[in-house]
Amino acid sequence: MWTQGKVVKRTDWTADLFSLFIEADIGDFTAGQFVKLGLDIKDKRIGRAYSLVNHPDEDLLEVLLIRVDDGLLSPALHRLQPGDPIHMSTKASGFMTLDYVPPSRDLWLMATGTAIGPFISMLRTHAVWQQFEHVVLVYGVRYTQELAYNGLLTELTQQHRSQFSFLSSVTRESSADALTCRIPEALETGLLEQQAQREICPQHSHVMLCGNPAMISETQALLEQRGLRKNLKRKPGHISMERYW
Ligand SMILES: Cc1cc2nc3c(=O)[nH]c(=O)nc-3n(C[C@H](O)[C@H](O)[C@H](O)COP(=O)(O)OP(=O)(O)OC[C@H]3O[C@@H](n4cnc5c(N)ncnc54)[C@H](O)[C@@H]3O)c2cc1C
């Protein structure tokens, strides 16, 4: 089911990476969930999933997108300007939310690229700071300029100094403030835990993985070697995930 919304504003982070702010009536959602955005292209409705980035109480719905070369929908979304109409699913969906996470001391959020979006939404809620003693965010991109929401993340680091660790990883150029290897490699070599000054273990950690499917599979395999299990509704575990393709 679709509802018609309207683009109200946009932020361009790079030539291809952008956020859209949309007015649409979709009812309540939980941080971590996604909607479908749709446009009619050559008389056919093309819809794809996009995670919501805003706090659930905010009126404007916010999504972070990348224009995929040769993609069917994302180049058309990239052309949208304030005032343009856009279709959106009438409801948000998805289970990568905090209410499905069993009690745990530490929350590890690991994202590549645009998959930082659902974690930004979670970090904007009070619940995440009440539910966990410590939160570690690991954000992997190719180039430094692709680190969207950097200002907000710096603010959160200052606000939650003793409760929040933010680690970025930039793989295609050297950066003084970031790790320079992919997330699975940083986990395997112990660099992530060294930087966050915490250990990942089944007793104390819940890990959420989002974005690039190769990062997710490799990281999941490494976590399973340490005894962490996939979190399922019928069998609670330690790893929640959402693959973007
Ligand atoms: C649950 C879920 C949530 C998602 N949330 C987001 C989001 O918040 N922001 C977002 O930009 N995309 C998100 N995606 C991906 C999005 O749905 C589309 O697949 C993407 O925009 C490409 O659509 P397209 O029609 O342009 O490309 P298509 O013609 O469908 O081509 C798909 C190809 O694009 C590439 N691709 C898809 N998504 C990405 C990406 N995010 N980064 C780099 N390459 C990609 C892959 O190579 C994939 O095989 C999400 C997907 C899922 C399943």
PDB file of C-alpha atoms and ligand atoms in Angstrom:
ATOM      1  CA  MET A   1       0.000   0.000   0.000  1.00  0.00           C
ATOM      2  CA  TRP A   2       1.318   3.426  -0.984  1.00  0.00           C
ATOM      3  CA  THR A   3       0.732   6.936   0.245  1.00  0.00           C
ATOM      4  CA  GLN A   4       1.801  10.068  -1.571  1.00  0.00           C
ATOM      5  CA  GLY A   5       4.368  12.234   0.195  1.00  0.00           C
ATOM      6  CA  LYS A   6       6.363  15.318  -0.681  1.00  0.00           C
ATOM      7  CA  VAL A   7      10.083  16.050  -0.548  1.00  0.00           C
ATOM      8  CA  VAL A   8      10.535  19.048   1.740  1.00  0.00           C
ATOM      9  CA  LYS A   9      14.305  19.464   1.688  1.00  0.00           C
ATOM     10  CA  ARG A  10      17.523  17.638   0.918  1.00  0.00           C
ATOM     11  CA  THR A  11      21.098  17.612   2.182  1.00  0.00           C
ATOM     12  CA  ASP A  12      23.919  16.674  -0.180  1.00  0.00           C
ATOM     13  CA  TRP A  13      26.870  15.079   1.635  1.00  0.00           C
ATOM     14  CA  THR A  14      28.829  14.309  -1.569  1.00  0.00           C
ATOM     15  CA  ALA A  15      27.949  14.298  -5.283  1.00  0.00           C
ATOM     16  CA  ASP A  16      26.219  10.902  -4.817  1.00  0.00           C
ATOM     17  CA  LEU A  17      25.348  10.696  -1.122  1.00  0.00           C
ATOM     18  CA  PHE A  18      22.304  12.638   0.042  1.00  0.00           C
ATOM     19  CA  SER A  19      19.514  12.826   2.611  1.00  0.00           C
ATOM     20  CA  LEU A  20      15.887  13.473   1.723  1.00  0.00           C
ATOM     21  CA  PHE A  21      13.392  14.916   4.204  1.00  0.00           C
ATOM     22  CA  ILE A  22       9.876  13.830   3.340  1.00  0.00           C
ATOM     23  CA  GLU A  23       6.389  14.763   4.515  1.00  0.00           C
ATOM     24  CA  ALA A  24       4.177  11.662   4.423  1.00  0.00           C
ATOM     25  CA  ASP A  25       1.584  10.044   6.625  1.00  0.00           C
ATOM     26  CA  ILE A  26       2.860   6.614   7.618  1.00  0.00           C
ATOM     27  CA  GLY A  27       1.920   6.367  11.300  1.00  0.00           C
ATOM     28  CA  ASP A  28       4.296   5.228  14.021  1.00  0.00           C
ATOM     29  CA  PHE A  29       7.588   3.464  13.460  1.00  0.00           C
ATOM     30  CA  THR A  30      10.410   2.157  15.618  1.00  0.00           C
ATOM     31  CA  ALA A  31      14.011   3.332  15.214  1.00  0.00           C
ATOM     32  CA  GLY A  32      15.789   0.841  12.948  1.00  0.00           C
ATOM     33  CA  GLN A  33      12.833   0.231  10.632  1.00  0.00           C
ATOM     34  CA  PHE A  34      12.617   0.986   6.916  1.00  0.00           C
ATOM     35  CA  VAL A  35       9.986   2.193   4.453  1.00  0.00           C
ATOM     36  CA  LYS A  36       9.572   1.660   0.742  1.00  0.00           C
ATOM     37  CA  LEU A  37      10.068   4.690  -1.495  1.00  0.00           C
ATOM     38  CA  GLY A  38       8.542   4.598  -4.946  1.00  0.00           C
ATOM     39  CA  LEU A  39       8.531   6.559  -8.188  1.00  0.00           C
ATOM     40  CA  ASP A  40       6.740   5.887 -11.433  1.00  0.00           C
ATOM     41  CA  ILE A  41       9.383   5.289 -14.067  1.00  0.00           C
ATOM     42  CA  LYS A  42       8.199   4.637 -17.631  1.00  0.00           C
ATOM     43  CA  ASP A  43       4.652   4.103 -16.275  1.00  0.00           C
ATOM     44  CA  LYS A  44       5.780   1.473 -13.805  1.00  0.00           C
ATOM     45  CA  ARG A  45       5.967   1.936 -10.037  1.00  0.00           C
ATOM     46  CA  ILE A  46       9.490   1.105  -8.881  1.00  0.00           C
ATOM     47  CA  GLY A  47       9.845   0.699  -5.111  1.00  0.00           C
ATOM     48  CA  ARG A  48      12.878   0.002  -2.935  1.00  0.00           C
ATOM     49  CA  ALA A  49      13.520  -0.196   0.825  1.00  0.00           C
ATOM     50  CA  TYR A  50      15.146   2.722   2.694  1.00  0.00           C
ATOM     51  CA  SER A  51      15.842   2.972   6.418  1.00  0.00           C
ATOM     52  CA  LEU A  52      14.464   5.889   8.401  1.00  0.00           C
ATOM     53  CA  VAL A  53      17.080   8.125   9.993  1.00  0.00           C
ATOM     54  CA  ASN A  54      14.930  10.569  12.001  1.00  0.00           C
ATOM     55  CA  HIS A  55      13.785  10.129  15.606  1.00  0.00           C
ATOM     56  CA  PRO A  56      10.361   8.387  15.561  1.00  0.00           C
ATOM     57  CA  ASP A  57       8.687  11.436  17.149  1.00  0.00           C
ATOM     58  CA  GLU A  58       9.855  13.861  14.480  1.00  0.00           C
ATOM     59  CA  ASP A  59       7.361  14.969  11.826  1.00  0.00           C
ATOM     60  CA  LEU A  60       9.668  14.918   8.823  1.00  0.00           C
ATOM     61  CA  LEU A  61      10.788  11.485   7.648  1.00  0.00           C
ATOM     62  CA  GLU A  62      14.480  11.368   6.793  1.00  0.00           C
ATOM     63  CA  VAL A  63      16.366   8.889   4.621  1.00  0.00           C
ATOM     64  CA  LEU A  64      20.040   8.672   3.648  1.00  0.00           C
ATOM     65  CA  LEU A  65      20.684   7.457   0.124  1.00  0.00           C
ATOM     66  CA  ILE A  66      23.456   6.787  -2.331  1.00  0.00           C
ATOM     67  CA  ARG A  67      23.020   7.092  -6.076  1.00  0.00           C
ATOM     68  CA  VAL A  68      23.988   3.685  -7.442  1.00  0.00           C
ATOM     69  CA  ASP A  69      25.531   3.889 -10.942  1.00  0.00           C
ATOM     70  CA  ASP A  70      23.198   1.963 -13.288  1.00  0.00           C
ATOM     71  CA  GLY A  71      20.627   1.618 -10.507  1.00  0.00           C
ATOM     72  CA  LEU A  72      16.972   1.723 -11.495  1.00  0.00           C
ATOM     73  CA  LEU A  73      15.493   3.853  -8.716  1.00  0.00           C
ATOM     74  CA  SER A  74      18.281   5.642  -6.827  1.00  0.00           C
ATOM     75  CA  PRO A  75      19.368   7.929  -9.743  1.00  0.00           C
ATOM     76  CA  ALA A  76      15.726   9.084 -10.060  1.00  0.00           C
ATOM     77  CA  LEU A  77      15.533   9.693  -6.294  1.00  0.00           C
ATOM     78  CA  HIS A  78      18.768  11.667  -6.566  1.00  0.00           C
ATOM     79  CA  ARG A  79      17.097  14.045  -9.036  1.00  0.00           C
ATOM     80  CA  LEU A  80      14.264  14.931  -6.609  1.00  0.00           C
ATOM     81  CA  GLN A  81      14.050  18.502  -5.361  1.00  0.00           C
ATOM     82  CA  PRO A  82      11.972  20.172  -2.610  1.00  0.00           C
ATOM     83  CA  GLY A  83       8.312  20.214  -3.616  1.00  0.00           C
ATOM     84  CA  ASP A  84       8.514  17.020  -5.697  1.00  0.00           C
ATOM     85  CA  PRO A  85       6.019  14.218  -4.972  1.00  0.00           C
ATOM     86  CA  ILE A  86       7.229  10.769  -3.903  1.00  0.00           C
ATOM     87  CA  HIS A  87       5.417   7.557  -3.012  1.00  0.00           C
ATOM     88  CA  MET A  88       6.009   5.866   0.313  1.00  0.00           C
ATOM     89  CA  SER A  89       4.741   2.640   1.855  1.00  0.00           C
ATOM     90  CA  THR A  90       1.965   3.344   4.352  1.00  0.00           C
ATOM     91  CA  LYS A  91       3.847   1.479   7.103  1.00  0.00           C
ATOM     92  CA  ALA A  92       7.447   1.003   8.179  1.00  0.00           C
ATOM     93  CA  SER A  93       8.729  -2.555   8.670  1.00  0.00           C
ATOM     94  CA  GLY A  94      11.755  -4.467   9.881  1.00  0.00           C
ATOM     95  CA  PHE A  95      12.994  -6.302  12.976  1.00  0.00           C
ATOM     96  CA  MET A  96      16.422  -4.727  13.407  1.00  0.00           C
ATOM     97  CA  THR A  97      15.143  -2.678  16.341  1.00  0.00           C
ATOM     98  CA  LEU A  98      16.106  -2.390  19.999  1.00  0.00           C
ATOM     99  CA  ASP A  99      12.921  -4.042  21.251  1.00  0.00           C
ATOM    100  CA  TYR A 100      14.052  -7.370  19.760  1.00  0.00           C
ATOM    101  CA  VAL A 101      17.452  -7.208  21.480  1.00  0.00           C
ATOM    102  CA  PRO A 102      17.687  -9.414  24.603  1.00  0.00           C
ATOM    103  CA  PRO A 103      19.225  -7.857  27.752  1.00  0.00           C
ATOM    104  CA  SER A 104      22.906  -7.164  27.223  1.00  0.00           C
ATOM    105  CA  ARG A 105      25.565  -4.880  28.700  1.00  0.00           C
ATOM    106  CA  ASP A 106      27.152  -3.553  25.505  1.00  0.00           C
ATOM    107  CA  LEU A 107      25.616  -2.721  22.134  1.00  0.00           C
ATOM    108  CA  TRP A 108      27.883  -2.804  19.080  1.00  0.00           C
ATOM    109  CA  LEU A 109      26.499  -1.138  15.937  1.00  0.00           C
ATOM    110  CA  MET A 110      28.476  -1.858  12.759  1.00  0.00           C
ATOM    111  CA  ALA A 111      27.466  -0.204   9.476  1.00  0.00           C
ATOM    112  CA  THR A 112      28.842   0.391   6.013  1.00  0.00           C
ATOM    113  CA  GLY A 113      27.872   3.471   3.970  1.00  0.00           C
ATOM    114  CA  THR A 114      24.214   4.451   4.012  1.00  0.00           C
ATOM    115  CA  ALA A 115      23.473   1.730   6.575  1.00  0.00           C
ATOM    116  CA  ILE A 116      24.525   4.205   9.258  1.00  0.00           C
ATOM    117  CA  GLY A 117      20.940   5.543   8.847  1.00  0.00           C
ATOM    118  CA  PRO A 118      18.993   3.149  11.095  1.00  0.00           C
ATOM    119  CA  PHE A 119      21.706   3.422  13.765  1.00  0.00           C
ATOM    120  CA  ILE A 120      21.470   7.225  13.699  1.00  0.00           C
ATOM    121  CA  SER A 121      17.738   6.867  14.324  1.00  0.00           C
ATOM    122  CA  MET A 122      18.423   4.558  17.313  1.00  0.00           C
ATOM    123  CA  LEU A 123      21.126   6.858  18.711  1.00  0.00           C
ATOM    124  CA  ARG A 124      18.630   9.730  18.589  1.00  0.00           C
ATOM    125  CA  THR A 125      16.323   7.912  21.044  1.00  0.00           C
ATOM    126  CA  HIS A 126      16.608   7.873  24.853  1.00  0.00           C
ATOM    127  CA  ALA A 127      15.969   4.131  24.891  1.00  0.00           C
ATOM    128  CA  VAL A 128      19.395   3.173  23.585  1.00  0.00           C
ATOM    129  CA  TRP A 129      21.204   5.076  26.364  1.00  0.00           C
ATOM    130  CA  GLN A 130      18.919   3.556  29.003  1.00  0.00           C
ATOM    131  CA  GLN A 131      19.080  -0.004  27.685  1.00  0.00           C
ATOM    132  CA  PHE A 132      22.889  -0.389  27.472  1.00  0.00           C
ATOM    133  CA  GLU A 133      25.821   0.416  29.697  1.00  0.00           C
ATOM    134  CA  HIS A 134      28.010   1.082  26.654  1.00  0.00           C
ATOM    135  CA  VAL A 135      27.349   1.682  22.949  1.00  0.00           C
ATOM    136  CA  VAL A 136      30.031   1.291  20.273  1.00  0.00           C
ATOM    137  CA  LEU A 137      29.360   2.563  16.749  1.00  0.00           C
ATOM    138  CA  VAL A 138      31.602   1.361  13.925  1.00  0.00           C
ATOM    139  CA  TYR A 139      31.054   3.224  10.641  1.00  0.00           C
ATOM    140  CA  GLY A 140      32.833   2.016   7.515  1.00  0.00           C
ATOM    141  CA  VAL A 141      33.124   4.123   4.347  1.00  0.00           C
ATOM    142  CA  ARG A 142      35.478   4.356   1.384  1.00  0.00           C
ATOM    143  CA  TYR A 143      36.407   8.043   1.616  1.00  0.00           C
ATOM    144  CA  THR A 144      36.405  10.455   4.577  1.00  0.00           C
ATOM    145  CA  GLN A 145      33.920  12.798   2.922  1.00  0.00           C
ATOM    146  CA  GLU A 146      31.367   9.946   2.897  1.00  0.00           C
ATOM    147  CA  LEU A 147      31.136  10.072   6.710  1.00  0.00           C
ATOM    148  CA  ALA A 148      27.628  11.552   6.829  1.00  0.00           C
ATOM    149  CA  TYR A 149      26.161  12.851  10.100  1.00  0.00           C
ATOM    150  CA  ASN A 150      29.674  13.480  11.408  1.00  0.00           C
ATOM    151  CA  GLY A 151      28.534  16.616  13.285  1.00  0.00           C
ATOM    152  CA  LEU A 152      25.766  14.732  15.080  1.00  0.00           C
ATOM    153  CA  LEU A 153      28.126  11.866  15.918  1.00  0.00           C
ATOM    154  CA  THR A 154      30.671  14.272  17.396  1.00  0.00           C
ATOM    155  CA  GLU A 155      27.880  15.830  19.496  1.00  0.00           C
ATOM    156  CA  LEU A 156      26.759  12.421  20.735  1.00  0.00           C
ATOM    157  CA  THR A 157      30.354  11.534  21.604  1.00  0.00           C
ATOM    158  CA  GLN A 158      30.568  14.683  23.733  1.00  0.00           C
ATOM    159  CA  GLN A 159      27.143  14.161  25.335  1.00  0.00           C
ATOM    160  CA  HIS A 160      27.741  10.508  26.225  1.00  0.00           C
ATOM    161  CA  ARG A 161      31.494  10.644  26.786  1.00  0.00           C
ATOM    162  CA  SER A 162      31.759   7.634  29.102  1.00  0.00           C
ATOM    163  CA  GLN A 163      28.976   5.602  27.456  1.00  0.00           C
ATOM    164  CA  PHE A 164      29.678   5.934  23.740  1.00  0.00           C
ATOM    165  CA  SER A 165      32.609   4.975  21.509  1.00  0.00           C
ATOM    166  CA  PHE A 166      32.565   6.037  17.874  1.00  0.00           C
ATOM    167  CA  LEU A 167      35.038   4.371  15.509  1.00  0.00           C
ATOM    168  CA  SER A 168      35.166   5.162  11.820  1.00  0.00           C
ATOM    169  CA  SER A 169      36.930   3.150   9.172  1.00  0.00           C
ATOM    170  CA  VAL A 170      37.999   4.687   5.853  1.00  0.00           C
ATOM    171  CA  THR A 171      39.298   2.139   3.380  1.00  0.00           C
ATOM    172  CA  ARG A 172      40.361   3.990   0.227  1.00  0.00           C
ATOM    173  CA  GLU A 173      42.458   6.837   1.586  1.00  0.00           C
ATOM    174  CA  SER A 174      44.491   7.392   4.695  1.00  0.00           C
ATOM    175  CA  SER A 175      42.845   9.315   7.491  1.00  0.00           C
ATOM    176  CA  ALA A 176      44.415  10.392  10.767  1.00  0.00           C
ATOM    177  CA  ASP A 177      41.214   9.862  12.789  1.00  0.00           C
ATOM    178  CA  ALA A 178      39.949   6.607  11.301  1.00  0.00           C
ATOM    179  CA  LEU A 179      40.888   2.954  11.037  1.00  0.00           C
ATOM    180  CA  THR A 180      42.087   2.140   7.539  1.00  0.00           C
ATOM    181  CA  CYS A 181      40.885  -1.457   7.166  1.00  0.00           C
ATOM    182  CA  ARG A 182      37.494  -3.052   6.542  1.00  0.00           C
ATOM    183  CA  ILE A 183      35.292  -3.842   9.545  1.00  0.00           C
ATOM    184  CA  PRO A 184      35.815  -7.656   9.472  1.00  0.00           C
ATOM    185  CA  GLU A 185      39.579  -7.182   9.333  1.00  0.00           C
ATOM    186  CA  ALA A 186      39.497  -4.726  12.240  1.00  0.00           C
ATOM    187  CA  LEU A 187      37.501  -7.277  14.226  1.00  0.00           C
ATOM    188  CA  GLU A 188      39.766 -10.184  13.330  1.00  0.00           C
ATOM    189  CA  THR A 189      42.972  -8.356  14.280  1.00  0.00           C
ATOM    190  CA  GLY A 190      41.518  -7.161  17.587  1.00  0.00           C
ATOM    191  CA  LEU A 191      41.773  -3.511  16.552  1.00  0.00           C
ATOM    192  CA  LEU A 192      38.089  -2.749  17.123  1.00  0.00           C
ATOM    193  CA  GLU A 193      38.061  -4.012  20.678  1.00  0.00           C
ATOM    194  CA  GLN A 194      41.409  -2.372  21.408  1.00  0.00           C
ATOM    195  CA  GLN A 195      40.093   0.997  20.212  1.00  0.00           C
ATOM    196  CA  ALA A 196      36.770   0.639  22.050  1.00  0.00           C
ATOM    197  CA  GLN A 197      38.500  -0.773  25.129  1.00  0.00           C
ATOM    198  CA  ARG A 198      35.892  -3.539  25.403  1.00  0.00           C
ATOM    199  CA  GLU A 199      35.723  -7.170  24.517  1.00  0.00           C
ATOM    200  CA  ILE A 200      33.042  -8.703  22.310  1.00  0.00           C
ATOM    201  CA  CYS A 201      31.714 -11.827  24.038  1.00  0.00           C
ATOM    202  CA  PRO A 202      28.386 -13.700  24.298  1.00  0.00           C
ATOM    203  CA  GLN A 203      28.008 -12.755  27.997  1.00  0.00           C
ATOM    204  CA  HIS A 204      28.066  -8.999  27.485  1.00  0.00           C
ATOM    205  CA  SER A 205      27.649  -8.050  23.833  1.00  0.00           C
ATOM    206  CA  HIS A 206      24.890  -7.631  21.300  1.00  0.00           C
ATOM    207  CA  VAL A 207      26.035  -6.792  17.775  1.00  0.00           C
ATOM    208  CA  MET A 208      23.932  -5.214  15.018  1.00  0.00           C
ATOM    209  CA  LEU A 209      25.304  -5.461  11.468  1.00  0.00           C
ATOM    210  CA  CYS A 210      23.866  -3.409   8.628  1.00  0.00           C
ATOM    211  CA  GLY A 211      24.659  -2.684   4.983  1.00  0.00           C
ATOM    212  CA  ASN A 212      27.074  -4.422   2.641  1.00  0.00           C
ATOM    213  CA  PRO A 213      26.306  -8.172   2.537  1.00  0.00           C
ATOM    214  CA  ALA A 214      29.990  -9.176   2.328  1.00  0.00           C
ATOM    215  CA  MET A 215      30.792  -7.194   5.491  1.00  0.00           C
ATOM    216  CA  ILE A 216      27.828  -8.822   7.237  1.00  0.00           C
ATOM    217  CA  SER A 217      28.692 -12.418   6.262  1.00  0.00           C
ATOM    218  CA  GLU A 218      32.370 -12.054   7.138  1.00  0.00           C
ATOM    219  CA  THR A 219      31.696 -10.306  10.444  1.00  0.00           C
ATOM    220  CA  GLN A 220      28.968 -12.786  11.373  1.00  0.00           C
ATOM    221  CA  ALA A 221      31.346 -15.724  10.744  1.00  0.00           C
ATOM    222  CA  LEU A 222      34.022 -14.140  12.978  1.00  0.00           C
ATOM    223  CA  LEU A 223      31.487 -13.457  15.736  1.00  0.00           C
ATOM    224  CA  GLU A 224      30.164 -17.018  15.563  1.00  0.00           C
ATOM    225  CA  GLN A 225      33.707 -18.316  16.078  1.00  0.00           C
ATOM    226  CA  ARG A 226      33.598 -16.476  19.422  1.00  0.00           C
ATOM    227  CA  GLY A 227      30.307 -18.104  20.436  1.00  0.00           C
ATOM    228  CA  LEU A 228      27.852 -15.339  19.456  1.00  0.00           C
ATOM    229  CA  ARG A 229      24.684 -16.548  17.717  1.00  0.00           C
ATOM    230  CA  LYS A 230      22.192 -14.985  15.355  1.00  0.00           C
ATOM    231  CA  ASN A 231      19.305 -13.291  17.199  1.00  0.00           C
ATOM    232  CA  LEU A 232      16.008 -14.873  16.198  1.00  0.00           C
ATOM    233  CA  LYS A 233      12.509 -14.112  17.476  1.00  0.00           C
ATOM    234  CA  ARG A 234      12.048 -17.720  18.566  1.00  0.00           C
ATOM    235  CA  LYS A 235      15.641 -18.136  19.827  1.00  0.00           C
ATOM    236  CA  PRO A 236      17.289 -15.010  21.252  1.00  0.00           C
ATOM    237  CA  GLY A 237      20.946 -14.541  20.354  1.00  0.00           C
ATOM    238  CA  HIS A 238      23.610 -11.874  20.013  1.00  0.00           C
ATOM    239  CA  ILE A 239      23.722 -10.819  16.341  1.00  0.00           C
ATOM    240  CA  SER A 240      20.982  -8.831  14.557  1.00  0.00           C
ATOM    241  CA  MET A 241      21.468  -7.878  10.930  1.00  0.00           C
ATOM    242  CA  GLU A 242      20.034  -6.263   7.838  1.00  0.00           C
ATOM    243  CA  ARG A 243      21.520  -6.731   4.378  1.00  0.00           C
ATOM    244  CA  TYR A 244      20.951  -3.842   1.952  1.00  0.00           C
ATOM    245  CA  TRP A 245      21.349  -6.024  -1.141  1.00  0.00           C
TER     246      TRP A 245
HETATM  247  C1  LIG B   1      15.974  -3.326   4.379  1.00  0.00           C
HETATM  248  C2  LIG B   1      16.734  -2.450   3.407  1.00  0.00           C
HETATM  249  C3  LIG B   1      17.007  -1.129   3.748  1.00  0.00           C
HETATM  250  C4  LIG B   1      17.719  -0.327   2.846  1.00  0.00           C
HETATM  251  N1  LIG B   1      18.002   0.948   3.215  1.00  0.00           N
HETATM  252  C5  LIG B   1      18.730   1.744   2.370  1.00  0.00           C
HETATM  253  C6  LIG B   1      19.072   3.081   2.759  1.00  0.00           C
HETATM  254  O1  LIG B   1      18.721   3.556   3.852  1.00  0.00           O
HETATM  255  N2  LIG B   1      19.788   3.833   1.874  1.00  0.00           N
HETATM  256  C7  LIG B   1      20.191   3.337   0.653  1.00  0.00           C
HETATM  257  O2  LIG B   1      20.841   4.077  -0.124  1.00  0.00           O
HETATM  258  N3  LIG B   1      19.878   2.066   0.270  1.00  0.00           N
HETATM  259  C8  LIG B   1      19.136   1.281   1.081  1.00  0.00           C
HETATM  260  N4  LIG B   1      18.787   0.016   0.697  1.00  0.00           N
HETATM  261  C9  LIG B   1      19.082  -0.378  -0.698  1.00  0.00           C
HETATM  262  C10 LIG B   1      17.951   0.133  -1.605  1.00  0.00           C
HETATM  263  O3  LIG B   1      16.745  -0.566  -1.305  1.00  0.00           O
HETATM  264  C11 LIG B   1      18.228  -0.076  -3.112  1.00  0.00           C
HETATM  265  O4  LIG B   1      18.644  -1.401  -3.318  1.00  0.00           O
HETATM  266  C12 LIG B   1      19.283   0.870  -3.643  1.00  0.00           C
HETATM  267  O5  LIG B   1      18.878   2.235  -3.517  1.00  0.00           O
HETATM  268  C13 LIG B   1      19.554   0.595  -5.126  1.00  0.00           C
HETATM  269  O6  LIG B   1      18.369   0.703  -5.848  1.00  0.00           O
HETATM  270  P1  LIG B   1      18.410   0.942  -7.417  1.00  0.00           P
HETATM  271  O7  LIG B   1      17.063   0.668  -7.959  1.00  0.00           O
HETATM  272  O8  LIG B   1      19.024   2.264  -7.743  1.00  0.00           O
HETATM  273  O9  LIG B   1      19.466  -0.150  -7.895  1.00  0.00           O
HETATM  274  P2  LIG B   1      19.173  -1.593  -8.507  1.00  0.00           P
HETATM  275  O10 LIG B   1      18.928  -1.458  -9.975  1.00  0.00           O
HETATM  276  O11 LIG B   1      18.129  -2.281  -7.706  1.00  0.00           O
HETATM  277  O12 LIG B   1      20.611  -2.236  -8.214  1.00  0.00           O
HETATM  278  C14 LIG B   1      20.895  -2.875  -6.975  1.00  0.00           C
HETATM  279  C15 LIG B   1      22.412  -2.846  -6.738  1.00  0.00           C
HETATM  280  O13 LIG B   1      22.756  -1.600  -6.152  1.00  0.00           O
HETATM  281  C16 LIG B   1      23.830  -1.756  -5.218  1.00  0.00           C
HETATM  282  N5  LIG B   1      23.372  -1.158  -3.943  1.00  0.00           N
HETATM  283  C17 LIG B   1      22.131  -1.245  -3.374  1.00  0.00           C
HETATM  284  N6  LIG B   1      22.068  -0.523  -2.240  1.00  0.00           N
HETATM  285  C18 LIG B   1      23.256   0.046  -2.072  1.00  0.00           C
HETATM  286  C19 LIG B   1      23.782   0.906  -1.080  1.00  0.00           C
HETATM  287  N7  LIG B   1      23.027   1.340  -0.062  1.00  0.00           N
HETATM  288  N8  LIG B   1      25.076   1.288  -1.181  1.00  0.00           N
HETATM  289  C20 LIG B   1      25.832   0.870  -2.239  1.00  0.00           C
HETATM  290  N9  LIG B   1      25.379   0.051  -3.224  1.00  0.00           N
HETATM  291  C21 LIG B   1      24.114  -0.358  -3.138  1.00  0.00           C
HETATM  292  C22 LIG B   1      24.094  -3.236  -5.118  1.00  0.00           C
HETATM  293  O14 LIG B   1      25.202  -3.543  -5.936  1.00  0.00           O
HETATM  294  C23 LIG B   1      22.849  -3.861  -5.669  1.00  0.00           C
HETATM  295  O15 LIG B   1      23.081  -5.113  -6.225  1.00  0.00           O
HETATM  296  C24 LIG B   1      18.121  -0.828   1.577  1.00  0.00           C
HETATM  297  C25 LIG B   1      17.797  -2.144   1.242  1.00  0.00           C
HETATM  298  C26 LIG B   1      17.135  -2.952   2.150  1.00  0.00           C
HETATM  299  C27 LIG B   1      16.844  -4.385   1.770  1.00  0.00           C
END
